[in-house]
Amino acid sequence: MRLPERVTVCEVGTRDGFQIEPDFIPTAQKIEVVDLLTEAGLPRIEVTSFVSPKAVPQLRDAEAVMAGIRRRPGTRYAALVPNDKGAARAADAGVDAIHTVVSASESHNLANVNMTIAESIAKLRAVGQIAARAGVTLQCGISTSFGCPFEGDVPVERLERVVASLVDLGAAGIGLADTTGMANPRQVTEVLERLVPRFPGVEWTLHTHDTRAMAIPNILAAMACGVTNFDASIGGLGGCPFAPGASGNVCTEDLVHCLQAMRIDTGIDLAQLIAVSRRVEQIIGRPLPGQVMKAGPSTRRYPLPDSVAARTTAS
Ligand code: COA
Ligand code: ZN
């Protein structure tokens, strides 16, 4: 199996997760979670989004969150933006990277950002100029890259056209998002084997949702194709408010545990990460789907039952 030595995990829980929480999470608690993630060693954090407060009221405090977090040198703090207005707000707030959003399917793009794909690309061209002027990294994500909850299959040719437009407007990185967990490992392999060689110099990220328990298998397939950047969400929070059936991202601590068990370096402290997940459970007031926080890492050992212990000491 072809495995990288090192993987870069981008935490998206405070954006992809907090955006769909039914109750508004107080700004101070959002800041607390970002700071805890920083301390756990996350190299990248998608802190929030600069979108219309009418579309996503949960994240209407994006400026205050960005202003309140303690930034660690070496961690890249990003925010999601759909248009030039969002990019200007994000640049003013001092993000290190702008993550943009457009879908590979027309119907999801209309549902998510009320624009056709062509209209979105036109807006993102202006976003690219704002990012360049501000000197921040531009990473362009593509929702429904592997399937759309409204349209079904998304032909790879269509995905490739969107990638080409985004590379043309200056994207340094492309994020392929499986918005509602429709991708499978064979498809991920086929898509990456086609796209990666066609766009040399692009940094690829896979953004998975574990809606159908295929996120980690898809990440393994992507690693085998040379991809080393993965989005993940603390405790497995997450979901798109404009994609029916969407559920949480791959769980950050489950992914980090899996990578560590395979001796792949992430620079993240797993025990601290699990503690963050527990804190997020307290904040949102319900259990999270993460599994390692319940089972403990695979290095966990239990005391022998007395009856077995008696036999092993006797022999
Ligand atoms: N930040 C803050 N306000 C914004 C904004 C942004 N990035 N973009 C637009 N607005 C404001 C406009 O100023 C306008 O305000 P007004 O009504 O007070 O005049 C209002 O929002 C409508 O603007 P308009 O350009 O007509 O946008 P729209 O209503 O067609 O919505 C988006 C388009 C893209 C702004 C909106 O759909 C959106 O923010 N979507 C985000 C979706 C999302 O985050 N999905 C989950 C992540 S994948
Ligand atoms: Zn997502």
GROMACS .gro file of N, CA, C and O in nm, residues 5 14 24 28 48 52 57 67 82 93 110 129 170 172 189 237 253 271 285 313:
model
   80
    5GLU      N    1   0.438   0.973   0.435
    5GLU     CA    2   0.497   0.978   0.569
    5GLU      C    3   0.426   1.078   0.657
    5GLU      O    4   0.424   1.067   0.778
   14THR      N    5  -1.544   2.391   1.329
   14THR     CA    6  -1.600   2.520   1.372
   14THR      C    7  -1.670   2.593   1.257
   14THR      O    8  -1.739   2.691   1.281
   24PHE      N    9  -2.752   2.895   1.841
   24PHE     CA   10  -2.633   2.978   1.814
   24PHE      C   11  -2.529   2.949   1.921
   24PHE      O   12  -2.557   2.956   2.042
   28ALA      N   13  -1.772   3.336   2.238
   28ALA     CA   14  -1.661   3.300   2.329
   28ALA      C   15  -1.634   3.149   2.323
   28ALA      O   16  -1.519   3.105   2.334
   48THR      N   17  -1.422   2.971   1.033
   48THR     CA   18  -1.560   3.018   1.021
   48THR      C   19  -1.589   3.042   0.873
   48THR      O   20  -1.510   3.002   0.787
   52SER      N   21  -2.348   3.522   0.382
   52SER     CA   22  -2.459   3.607   0.422
   52SER      C   23  -2.514   3.562   0.558
   52SER      O   24  -2.543   3.443   0.577
   57PRO      N   25  -2.706   3.210   0.974
   57PRO     CA   26  -2.702   3.298   1.092
   57PRO      C   27  -2.606   3.247   1.200
   57PRO      O   28  -2.554   3.326   1.278
   67ALA      N   29  -1.111   3.773   1.535
   67ALA     CA   30  -1.038   3.872   1.617
   67ALA      C   31  -1.004   3.815   1.754
   67ALA      O   32  -0.907   3.859   1.817
   82PRO      N   33  -1.811   3.269  -0.023
   82PRO     CA   34  -1.879   3.234  -0.149
   82PRO      C   35  -1.862   3.341  -0.258
   82PRO      O   36  -1.894   3.316  -0.373
   93ALA      N   37  -1.034   4.059   0.809
   93ALA     CA   38  -1.026   3.989   0.938
   93ALA      C   39  -0.891   3.920   0.957
   93ALA      O   40  -0.866   3.864   1.064
  110LEU      N   41  -2.710   2.629  -0.693
  110LEU     CA   42  -2.823   2.721  -0.677
  110LEU      C   43  -2.878   2.714  -0.534
  110LEU      O   44  -2.906   2.817  -0.472
  129GLN      N   45  -0.871   3.788  -0.705
  129GLN     CA   46  -0.797   3.916  -0.707
  129GLN      C   47  -0.782   3.972  -0.565
  129GLN      O   48  -0.674   4.022  -0.529
  170GLY      N   49  -0.668   3.133  -1.039
  170GLY     CA   50  -0.558   3.151  -0.943
  170GLY      C   51  -0.557   3.059  -0.823
  170GLY      O   52  -0.481   3.084  -0.729
  172ALA      N   53  -0.448   2.802  -0.573
  172ALA     CA   54  -0.325   2.727  -0.545
  172ALA      C   55  -0.361   2.585  -0.504
  172ALA      O   56  -0.285   2.491  -0.525
  189THR      N   57  -1.042   0.704  -0.660
  189THR     CA   58  -0.920   0.668  -0.733
  189THR      C   59  -0.932   0.710  -0.879
  189THR      O   60  -0.840   0.773  -0.935
  237LEU      N   61  -1.860   1.625   1.381
  237LEU     CA   62  -1.962   1.730   1.358
  237LEU      C   63  -1.973   1.759   1.208
  237LEU      O   64  -1.878   1.734   1.135
  253GLU      N   65  -1.049   1.312   1.527
  253GLU     CA   66  -0.967   1.225   1.613
  253GLU      C   67  -0.967   1.081   1.564
  253GLU      O   68  -0.867   1.010   1.580
  271ALA      N   69  -0.446   1.272   2.235
  271ALA     CA   70  -0.515   1.283   2.365
  271ALA      C   71  -0.578   1.421   2.381
  271ALA      O   72  -0.693   1.434   2.426
  285GLY      N   73  -2.421   2.001   2.370
  285GLY     CA   74  -2.520   1.935   2.454
  285GLY      C   75  -2.573   1.803   2.401
  285GLY      O   76  -2.685   1.764   2.432
  313THR      N   77  -0.113  -1.671   3.630
  313THR     CA   78  -0.007  -1.670   3.734
  313THR      C   79   0.022  -1.813   3.780
  313THR      O   80   0.134  -1.844   3.819
   0.00000   0.00000   0.00000
